[in-house]
Coordinates of C-alpha atoms in Angstrom, one line a residue:
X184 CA -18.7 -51.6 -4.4
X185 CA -19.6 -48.4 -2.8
X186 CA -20.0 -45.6 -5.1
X187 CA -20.8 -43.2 -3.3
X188 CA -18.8 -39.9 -2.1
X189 CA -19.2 -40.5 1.5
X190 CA -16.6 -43.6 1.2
X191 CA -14.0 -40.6 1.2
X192 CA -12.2 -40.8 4.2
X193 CA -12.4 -38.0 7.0
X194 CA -9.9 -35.1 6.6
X195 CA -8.8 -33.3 9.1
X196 CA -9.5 -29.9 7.5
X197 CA -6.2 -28.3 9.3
X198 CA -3.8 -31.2 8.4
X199 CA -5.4 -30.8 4.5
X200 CA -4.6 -27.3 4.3
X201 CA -1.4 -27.9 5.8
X202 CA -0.3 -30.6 4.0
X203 CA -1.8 -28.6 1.0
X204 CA -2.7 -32.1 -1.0
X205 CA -3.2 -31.0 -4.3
X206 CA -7.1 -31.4 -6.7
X207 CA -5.2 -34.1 -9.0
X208 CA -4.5 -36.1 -5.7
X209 CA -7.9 -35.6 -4.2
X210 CA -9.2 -36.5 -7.9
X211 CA -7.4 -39.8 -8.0
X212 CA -8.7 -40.7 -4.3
X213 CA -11.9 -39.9 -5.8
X214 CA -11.8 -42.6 -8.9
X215 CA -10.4 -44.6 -6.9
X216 CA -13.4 -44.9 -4.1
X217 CA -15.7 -44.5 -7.5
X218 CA -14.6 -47.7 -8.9
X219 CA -11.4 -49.4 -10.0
X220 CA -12.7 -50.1 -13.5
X221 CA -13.1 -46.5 -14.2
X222 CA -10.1 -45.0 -12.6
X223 CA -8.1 -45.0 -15.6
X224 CA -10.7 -43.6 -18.0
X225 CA -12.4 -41.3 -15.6
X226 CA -8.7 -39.8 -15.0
X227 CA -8.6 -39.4 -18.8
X228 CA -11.4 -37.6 -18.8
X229 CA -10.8 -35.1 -16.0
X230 CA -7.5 -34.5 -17.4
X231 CA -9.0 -33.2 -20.9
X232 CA -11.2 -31.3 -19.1
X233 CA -10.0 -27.3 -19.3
X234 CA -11.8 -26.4 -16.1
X235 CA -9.5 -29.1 -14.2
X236 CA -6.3 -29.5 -16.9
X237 CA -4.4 -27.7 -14.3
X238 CA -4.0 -28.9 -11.0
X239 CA -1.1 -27.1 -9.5
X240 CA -3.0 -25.0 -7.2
X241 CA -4.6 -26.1 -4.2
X242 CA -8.1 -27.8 -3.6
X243 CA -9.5 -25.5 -0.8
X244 CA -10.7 -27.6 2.4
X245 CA -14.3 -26.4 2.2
X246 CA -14.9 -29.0 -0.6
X247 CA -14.3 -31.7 1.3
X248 CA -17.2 -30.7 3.3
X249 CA -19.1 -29.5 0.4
X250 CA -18.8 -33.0 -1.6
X251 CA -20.0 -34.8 1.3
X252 CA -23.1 -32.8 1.5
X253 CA -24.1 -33.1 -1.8
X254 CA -23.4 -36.6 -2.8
X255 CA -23.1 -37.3 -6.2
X256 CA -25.6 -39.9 -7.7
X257 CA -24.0 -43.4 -6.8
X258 CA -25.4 -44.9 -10.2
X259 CA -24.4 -42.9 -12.6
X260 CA -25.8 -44.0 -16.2
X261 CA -22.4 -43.0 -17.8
X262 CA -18.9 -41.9 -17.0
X263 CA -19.9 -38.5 -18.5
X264 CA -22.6 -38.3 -16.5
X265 CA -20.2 -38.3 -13.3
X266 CA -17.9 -36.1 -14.6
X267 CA -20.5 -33.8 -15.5
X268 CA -21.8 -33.9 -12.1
X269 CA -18.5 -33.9 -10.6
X270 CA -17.3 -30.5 -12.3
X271 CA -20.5 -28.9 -12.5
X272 CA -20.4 -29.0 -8.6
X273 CA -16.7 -28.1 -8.2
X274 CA -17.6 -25.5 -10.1
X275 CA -19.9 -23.6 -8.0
X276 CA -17.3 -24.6 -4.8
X277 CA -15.0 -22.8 -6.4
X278 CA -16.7 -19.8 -7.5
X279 CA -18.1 -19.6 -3.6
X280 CA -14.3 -20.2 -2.5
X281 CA -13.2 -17.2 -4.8
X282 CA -16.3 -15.4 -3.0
X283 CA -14.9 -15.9 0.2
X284 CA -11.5 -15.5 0.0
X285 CA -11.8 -12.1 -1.8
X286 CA -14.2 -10.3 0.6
X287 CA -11.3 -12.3 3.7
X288 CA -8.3 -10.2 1.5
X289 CA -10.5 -7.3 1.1
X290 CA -11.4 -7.2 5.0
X291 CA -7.3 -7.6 5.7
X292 CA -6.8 -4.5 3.3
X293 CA -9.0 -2.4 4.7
X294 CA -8.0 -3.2 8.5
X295 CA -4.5 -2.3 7.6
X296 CA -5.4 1.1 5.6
X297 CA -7.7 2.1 8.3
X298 CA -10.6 1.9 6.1
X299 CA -12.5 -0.3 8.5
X300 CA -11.9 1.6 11.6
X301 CA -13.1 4.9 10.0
X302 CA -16.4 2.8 8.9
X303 CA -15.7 4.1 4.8
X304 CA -17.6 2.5 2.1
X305 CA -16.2 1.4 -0.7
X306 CA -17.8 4.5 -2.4
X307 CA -16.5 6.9 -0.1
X308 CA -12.9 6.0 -0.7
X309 CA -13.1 6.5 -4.5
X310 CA -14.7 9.5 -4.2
X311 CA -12.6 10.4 -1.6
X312 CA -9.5 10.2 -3.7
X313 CA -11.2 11.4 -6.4
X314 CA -11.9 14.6 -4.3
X315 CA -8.0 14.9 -3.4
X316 CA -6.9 14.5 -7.0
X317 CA -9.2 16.8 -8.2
X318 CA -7.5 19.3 -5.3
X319 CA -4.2 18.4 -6.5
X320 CA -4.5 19.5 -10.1
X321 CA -6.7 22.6 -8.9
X322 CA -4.1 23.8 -6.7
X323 CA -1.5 23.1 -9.6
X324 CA -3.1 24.9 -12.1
X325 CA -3.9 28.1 -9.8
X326 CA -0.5 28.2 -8.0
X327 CA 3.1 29.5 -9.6
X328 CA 4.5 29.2 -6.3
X329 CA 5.2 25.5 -5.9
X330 CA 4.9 22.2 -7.9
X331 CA 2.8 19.5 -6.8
X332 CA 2.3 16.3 -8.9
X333 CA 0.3 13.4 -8.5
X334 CA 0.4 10.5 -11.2
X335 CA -0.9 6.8 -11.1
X336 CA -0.8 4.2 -14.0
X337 CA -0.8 0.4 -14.0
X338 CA 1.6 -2.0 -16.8
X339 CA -0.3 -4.8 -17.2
X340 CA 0.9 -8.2 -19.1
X341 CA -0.1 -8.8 -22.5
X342 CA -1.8 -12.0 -21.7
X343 CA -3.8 -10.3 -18.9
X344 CA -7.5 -8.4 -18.9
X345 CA -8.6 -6.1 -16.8
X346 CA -11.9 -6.3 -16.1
X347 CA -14.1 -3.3 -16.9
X348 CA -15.3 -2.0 -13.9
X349 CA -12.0 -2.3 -12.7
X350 CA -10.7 -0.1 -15.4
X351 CA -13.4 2.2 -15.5
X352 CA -13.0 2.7 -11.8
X353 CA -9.0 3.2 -11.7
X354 CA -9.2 5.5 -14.8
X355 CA -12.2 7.6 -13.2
X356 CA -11.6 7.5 -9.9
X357 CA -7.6 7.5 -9.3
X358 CA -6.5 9.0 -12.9
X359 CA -4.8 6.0 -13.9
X360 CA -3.3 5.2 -17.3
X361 CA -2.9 1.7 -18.1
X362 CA -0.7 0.2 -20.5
X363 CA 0.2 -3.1 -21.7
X364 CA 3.7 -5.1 -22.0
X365 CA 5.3 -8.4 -22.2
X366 CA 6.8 -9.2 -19.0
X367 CA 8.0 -12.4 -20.0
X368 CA 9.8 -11.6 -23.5
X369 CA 10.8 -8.7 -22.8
X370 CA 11.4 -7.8 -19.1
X371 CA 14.6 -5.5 -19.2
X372 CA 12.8 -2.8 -21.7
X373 CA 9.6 -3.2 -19.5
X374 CA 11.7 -2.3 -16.3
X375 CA 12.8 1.0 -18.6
X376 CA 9.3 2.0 -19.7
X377 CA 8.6 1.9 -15.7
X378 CA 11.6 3.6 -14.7
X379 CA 11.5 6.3 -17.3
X380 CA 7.7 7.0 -16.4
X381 CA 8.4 7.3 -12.6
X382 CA 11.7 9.5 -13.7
X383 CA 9.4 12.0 -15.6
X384 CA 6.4 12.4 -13.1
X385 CA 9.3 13.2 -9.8
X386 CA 10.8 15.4 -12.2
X387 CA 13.8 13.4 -12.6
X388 CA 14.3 13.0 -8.5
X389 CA 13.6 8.9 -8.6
X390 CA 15.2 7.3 -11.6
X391 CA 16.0 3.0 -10.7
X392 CA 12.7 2.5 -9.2
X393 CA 13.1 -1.2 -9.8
X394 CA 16.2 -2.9 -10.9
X395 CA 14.8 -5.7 -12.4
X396 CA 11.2 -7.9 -12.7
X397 CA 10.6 -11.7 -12.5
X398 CA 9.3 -13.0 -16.3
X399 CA 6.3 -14.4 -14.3
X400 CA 5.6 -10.9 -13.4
X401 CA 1.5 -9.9 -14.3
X402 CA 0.9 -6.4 -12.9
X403 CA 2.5 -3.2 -11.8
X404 CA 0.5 -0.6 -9.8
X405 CA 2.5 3.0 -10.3
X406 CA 2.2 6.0 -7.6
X407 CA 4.6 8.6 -8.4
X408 CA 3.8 12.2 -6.4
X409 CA 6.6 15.0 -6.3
X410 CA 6.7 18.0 -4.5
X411 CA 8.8 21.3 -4.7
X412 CA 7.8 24.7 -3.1
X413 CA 9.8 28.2 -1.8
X414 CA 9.0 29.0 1.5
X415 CA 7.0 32.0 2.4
X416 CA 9.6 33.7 4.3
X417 CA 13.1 32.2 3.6
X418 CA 16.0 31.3 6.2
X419 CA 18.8 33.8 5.7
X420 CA 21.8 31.6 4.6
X421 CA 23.9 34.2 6.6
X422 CA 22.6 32.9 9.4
X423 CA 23.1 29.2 8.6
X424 CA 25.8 28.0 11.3
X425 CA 27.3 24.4 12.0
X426 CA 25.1 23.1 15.1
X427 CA 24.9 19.8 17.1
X428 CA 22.2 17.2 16.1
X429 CA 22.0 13.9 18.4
X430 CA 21.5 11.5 15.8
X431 CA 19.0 8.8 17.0
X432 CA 18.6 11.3 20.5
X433 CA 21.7 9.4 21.9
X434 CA 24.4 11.8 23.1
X435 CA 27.4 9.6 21.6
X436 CA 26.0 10.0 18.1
X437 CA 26.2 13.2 18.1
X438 CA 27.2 15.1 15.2
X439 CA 27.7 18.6 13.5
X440 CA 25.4 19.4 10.7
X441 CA 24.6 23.4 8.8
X442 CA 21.6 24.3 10.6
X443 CA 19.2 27.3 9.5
X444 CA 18.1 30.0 11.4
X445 CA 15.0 32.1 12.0
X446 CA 13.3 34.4 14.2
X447 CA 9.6 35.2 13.1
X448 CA 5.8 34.9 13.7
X449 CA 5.0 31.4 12.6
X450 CA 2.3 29.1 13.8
X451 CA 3.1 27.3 16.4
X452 CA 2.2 25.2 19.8
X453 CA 3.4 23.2 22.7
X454 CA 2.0 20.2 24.5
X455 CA 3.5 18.3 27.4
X456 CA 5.4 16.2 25.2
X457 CA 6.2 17.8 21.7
X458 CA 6.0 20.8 20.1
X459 CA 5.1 21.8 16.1
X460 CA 5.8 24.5 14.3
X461 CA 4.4 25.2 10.6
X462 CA 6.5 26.5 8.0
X463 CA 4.3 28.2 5.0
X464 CA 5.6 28.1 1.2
X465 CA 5.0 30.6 -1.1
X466 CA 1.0 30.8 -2.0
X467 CA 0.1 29.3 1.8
X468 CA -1.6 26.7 0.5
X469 CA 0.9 24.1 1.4
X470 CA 3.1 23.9 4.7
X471 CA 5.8 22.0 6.1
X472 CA 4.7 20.7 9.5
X473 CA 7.5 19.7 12.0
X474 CA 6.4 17.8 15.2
X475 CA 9.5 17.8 17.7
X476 CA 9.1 15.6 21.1
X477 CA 10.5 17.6 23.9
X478 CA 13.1 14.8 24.9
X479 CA 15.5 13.6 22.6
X480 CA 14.7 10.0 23.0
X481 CA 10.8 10.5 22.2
X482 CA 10.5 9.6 18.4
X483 CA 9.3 6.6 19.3
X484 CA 6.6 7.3 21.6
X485 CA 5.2 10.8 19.3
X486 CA 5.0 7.9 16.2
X487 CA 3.1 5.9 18.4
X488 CA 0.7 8.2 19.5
X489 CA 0.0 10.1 16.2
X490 CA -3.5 9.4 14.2
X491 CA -5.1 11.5 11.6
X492 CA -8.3 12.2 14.5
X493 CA -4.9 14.1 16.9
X494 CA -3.2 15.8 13.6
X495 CA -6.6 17.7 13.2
X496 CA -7.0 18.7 16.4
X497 CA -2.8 19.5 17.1
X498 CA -3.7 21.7 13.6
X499 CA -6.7 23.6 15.1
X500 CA -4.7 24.5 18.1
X501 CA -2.0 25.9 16.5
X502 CA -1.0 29.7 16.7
X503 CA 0.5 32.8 15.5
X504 CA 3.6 33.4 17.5
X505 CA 7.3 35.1 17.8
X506 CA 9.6 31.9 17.3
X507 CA 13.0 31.4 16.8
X508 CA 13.8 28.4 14.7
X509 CA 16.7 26.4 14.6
X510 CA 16.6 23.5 11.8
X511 CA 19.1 21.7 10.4
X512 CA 19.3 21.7 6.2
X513 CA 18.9 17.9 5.3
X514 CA 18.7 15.7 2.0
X515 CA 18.3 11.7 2.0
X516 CA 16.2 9.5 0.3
X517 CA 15.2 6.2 1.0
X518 CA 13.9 2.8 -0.5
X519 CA 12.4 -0.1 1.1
X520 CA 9.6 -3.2 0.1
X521 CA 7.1 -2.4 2.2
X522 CA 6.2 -5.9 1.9
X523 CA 7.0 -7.5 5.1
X524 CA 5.5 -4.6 7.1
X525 CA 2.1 -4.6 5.3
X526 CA 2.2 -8.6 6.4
X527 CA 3.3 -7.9 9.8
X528 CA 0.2 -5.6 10.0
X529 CA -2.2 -8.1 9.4
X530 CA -2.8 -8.4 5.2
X531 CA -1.2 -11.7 4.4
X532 CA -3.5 -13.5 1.9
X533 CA -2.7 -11.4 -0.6
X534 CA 0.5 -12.1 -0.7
X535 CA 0.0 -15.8 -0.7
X536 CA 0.3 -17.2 -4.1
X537 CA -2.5 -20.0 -3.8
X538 CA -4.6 -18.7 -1.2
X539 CA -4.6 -14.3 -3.0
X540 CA -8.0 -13.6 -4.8
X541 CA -8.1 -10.7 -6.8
X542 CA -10.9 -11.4 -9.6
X543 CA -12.0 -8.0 -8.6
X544 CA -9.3 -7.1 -10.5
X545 CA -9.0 -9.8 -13.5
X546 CA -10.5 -13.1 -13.9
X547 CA -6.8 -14.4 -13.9
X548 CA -6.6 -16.5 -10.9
X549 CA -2.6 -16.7 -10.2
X550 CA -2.5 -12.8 -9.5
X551 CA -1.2 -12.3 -6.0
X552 CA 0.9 -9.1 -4.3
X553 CA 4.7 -10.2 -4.9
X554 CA 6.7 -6.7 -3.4
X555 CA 5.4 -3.8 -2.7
X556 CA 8.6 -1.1 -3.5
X557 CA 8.7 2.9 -1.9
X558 CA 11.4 5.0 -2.6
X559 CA 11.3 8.4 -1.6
X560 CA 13.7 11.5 -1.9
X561 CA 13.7 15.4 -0.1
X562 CA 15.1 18.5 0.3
X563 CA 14.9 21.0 2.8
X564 CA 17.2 24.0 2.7
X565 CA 16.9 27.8 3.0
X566 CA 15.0 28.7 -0.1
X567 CA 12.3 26.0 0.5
X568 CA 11.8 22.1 0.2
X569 CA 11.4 19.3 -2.9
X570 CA 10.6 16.1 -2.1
X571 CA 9.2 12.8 -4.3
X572 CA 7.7 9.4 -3.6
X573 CA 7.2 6.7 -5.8
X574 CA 4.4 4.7 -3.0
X575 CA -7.7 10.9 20.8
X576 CA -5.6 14.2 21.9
X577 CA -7.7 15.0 24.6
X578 CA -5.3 13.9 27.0
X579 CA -3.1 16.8 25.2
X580 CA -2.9 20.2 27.6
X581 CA -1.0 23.2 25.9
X582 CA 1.1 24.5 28.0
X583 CA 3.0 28.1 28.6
X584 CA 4.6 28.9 24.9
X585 CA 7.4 29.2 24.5
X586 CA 9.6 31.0 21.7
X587 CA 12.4 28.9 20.8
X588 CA 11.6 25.7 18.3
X589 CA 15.6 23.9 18.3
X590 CA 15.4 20.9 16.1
X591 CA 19.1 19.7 17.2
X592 CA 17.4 15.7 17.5
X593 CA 15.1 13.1 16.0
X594 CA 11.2 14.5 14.9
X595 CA 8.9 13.5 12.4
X596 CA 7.9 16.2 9.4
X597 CA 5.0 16.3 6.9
X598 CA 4.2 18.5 4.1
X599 CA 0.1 19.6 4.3
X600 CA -1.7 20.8 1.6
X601 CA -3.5 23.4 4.4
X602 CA -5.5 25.3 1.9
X603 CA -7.9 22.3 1.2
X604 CA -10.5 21.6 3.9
X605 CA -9.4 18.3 4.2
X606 CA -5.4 19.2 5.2
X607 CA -4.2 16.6 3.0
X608 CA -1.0 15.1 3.6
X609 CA 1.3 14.6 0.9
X610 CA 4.5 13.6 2.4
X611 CA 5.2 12.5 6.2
X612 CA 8.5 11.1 7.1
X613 CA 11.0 11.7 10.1
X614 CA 14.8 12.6 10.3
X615 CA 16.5 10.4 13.1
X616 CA 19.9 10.9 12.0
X617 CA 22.1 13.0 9.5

């Protein structure tokens, strides 16, 4: 009887990870080829083994290849000896799997967030946000005029450890609290404890983050920031006059909303196909930046073209001039799982719950991205704005300014923390309709 590993049959590696044939299948194949007479007590021993007890996930296609390559001894003295063999090797094919498949989800991650593109270490982001934390609570602490908060935490399950680096790094870098719960037991009060945290860092603006969390539920990462300021030089409510706005820049959706106005040296520009205007809150250190395409259908195309590299330079070109404002008052808040878009923009493994790798995080191997939630409120009226979330322009030529900035359809807003060097962005949204 042939006891070797290369009587395995060939697999074609797609169809196996397709088919997604599970280790305890494989396994039995295995004792099978092995020999008949040991099938039965080989199983046995493979099942009290803890390393291969469970064998719900799925056996990764590169040991196929792998156990062909390094062919386990054909005469093994003992059944012991084989399963020693056997496990000591699946071992290491696992551990180089895990390897693998967390530097492929950590490549994904980074091409989505842009980290790749902009060629950042790992070291540079962390200090980077480090750096614009630190900014935050500087800012906070110096400034009377507006509120600006910034909070992070992670609730962890009971049953789950974090691995020291990882902690050290979250709490260090990212000023992260991390607290423990039961998930499982007691899911209701730990979708309270979340909901009451996010409540008290937005200053009571965000209050059902979630509605509810599955028991299997291992880890929630927490962002909360909340913003409220006074601008510099108010809109006169005297002024404030019902106006048309074209919601969605179509004419038949037109519709008449309280719109603020003001005539006043502000900073301001025009390029061929938008215009921005900065309004300063109280202290200048923060400003609300609107960008306004110059046709009423152009959201679209202004999203499309805008990347950090053109908000710098649209920033530098900006300047003092006579303006007469016309902006329409607006509150709305919105909520979404971002989880589908974060897919559609190319990180999918770590949303998959047998392919996501995460023992950067924990040596836990069932940890994989179920939803990522973002809720976000604002305000912008006369006195000033409050907002909270919970989650190449050289072809640009400025043209003749002019003085009149009407916001009567669809642009895209962001409030810049302008007195730090790096013009941080803490909110960026866009109103399409009202």
């Amino acid at each position: 009887m042939d006891r070797s590993i290369n009587a395995l049959p060939e697999i074609d590696l797609l169809s196996f990870e397709n088919n997604k044939l599970s280790k305890w299948k494989y396994l039995t194949q295995f004792a099978q080829i092995v020999g008949k007479n040991w099938s039965s007590d080989y199983l046995n021993i493979l099942q009290q083994t803890s390393k291969w007890r469970s064998c719900k996930t799925n056996i990764n296609p590169h040991i196929v290849v792998l156990l062909k390559e390094h062919k386990i001894p054909s005469c093994a003295s003992s059944i012991q000896e084989l399963t020693g063999s056997f496990i000591e090797r699946m071992t290491k094919l696992e551990k180089c799997r895990s390897e693998r498949l967390m530097a492929f989800i950590k490549e994904e991650l980074r091409t989505v967030l842009g980290y790749e593109k902009a060629n950042l270490t790992n070291n540079s982001i962390h200090v980077s946000f480090q750096n614009y934390l630190s900014e935050i609570l500087l800012s906070r602490n110096n400034s009377d005029s507006y509120i600006v908060k910034n909070a992070n935490a992670i609730v962890v399950n009971d049953n789950v450890d974090l691995l020291l680096k990882y902690k050290n790094d979250v709490q260090d870098f990212y000023h992260a609290s991390i607290r423990k719960t039961d998930f499982a037991n007691n899911a209701d009060e730990a979708v309270k404890e979340i909901n009451d945290w996010v409540k008290e860092k937005t200053n009571g603006k965000i209050e059902n983050l979630l509605e509810e969390l599955e028991p299997s539920t291992l880890m929630v990462l927490l962002n909360a920031v909340y913003f409220k300021g006074k601008w510099k030089v108010p809109f006169d409510p005297r002024f404030t006059e019902p106006r048309i706005f074209y919601n969605n820049g179509v004419e038949s959706e037109r519709k008449t909303v309280n719109t603020m106005q003001m005539f006043n040296s502000l900073r301001f520009a025009s390029f061929d196909d938008f215009q921005v205007l900065m309004l300063p809150y109280k202290g200048e250190n923060v400003s609300f930046l609107i960008l306004l395409p110059q046709q009423r259908n152009g959201l679209q195309a202004l999203e499309n073209s805008l990347t950090s590299e053109k908000l710098s330079i649209i920033l530098d070109r900006l300047d003092e001039k006579r303006v007469r404002v016309s902006l329409p008052k607006f509150k709305f808040g919105v909520e979404e799982d971002l989880s589908e878009k974060i897919q559609e923009l190319g990180a999918n493994k770590a949303f998959e719950r047998n392919a996501a790798d995460f023992s950067g995080l924990t040596s836990d191997s069932q940890v994989f991205i179920n939803k990522v939630i973002h809720k976000a409120v604002i305000e912008v009226n006369e006195e000033g704005s409050e907002a909270a979330a919970a989650t190449g322009i050289q072809s640009l030529r400025s043209q003749i300014i002019s003085d009149n900035f009407r916001a009567d359809h669809p642009f895209l807003f962001a409030i810049i923390e302008t007195g730090s060097k790096s013009n941080m962005v803490l909110f960026l949204g866009r109103v399409n309709n009202l």
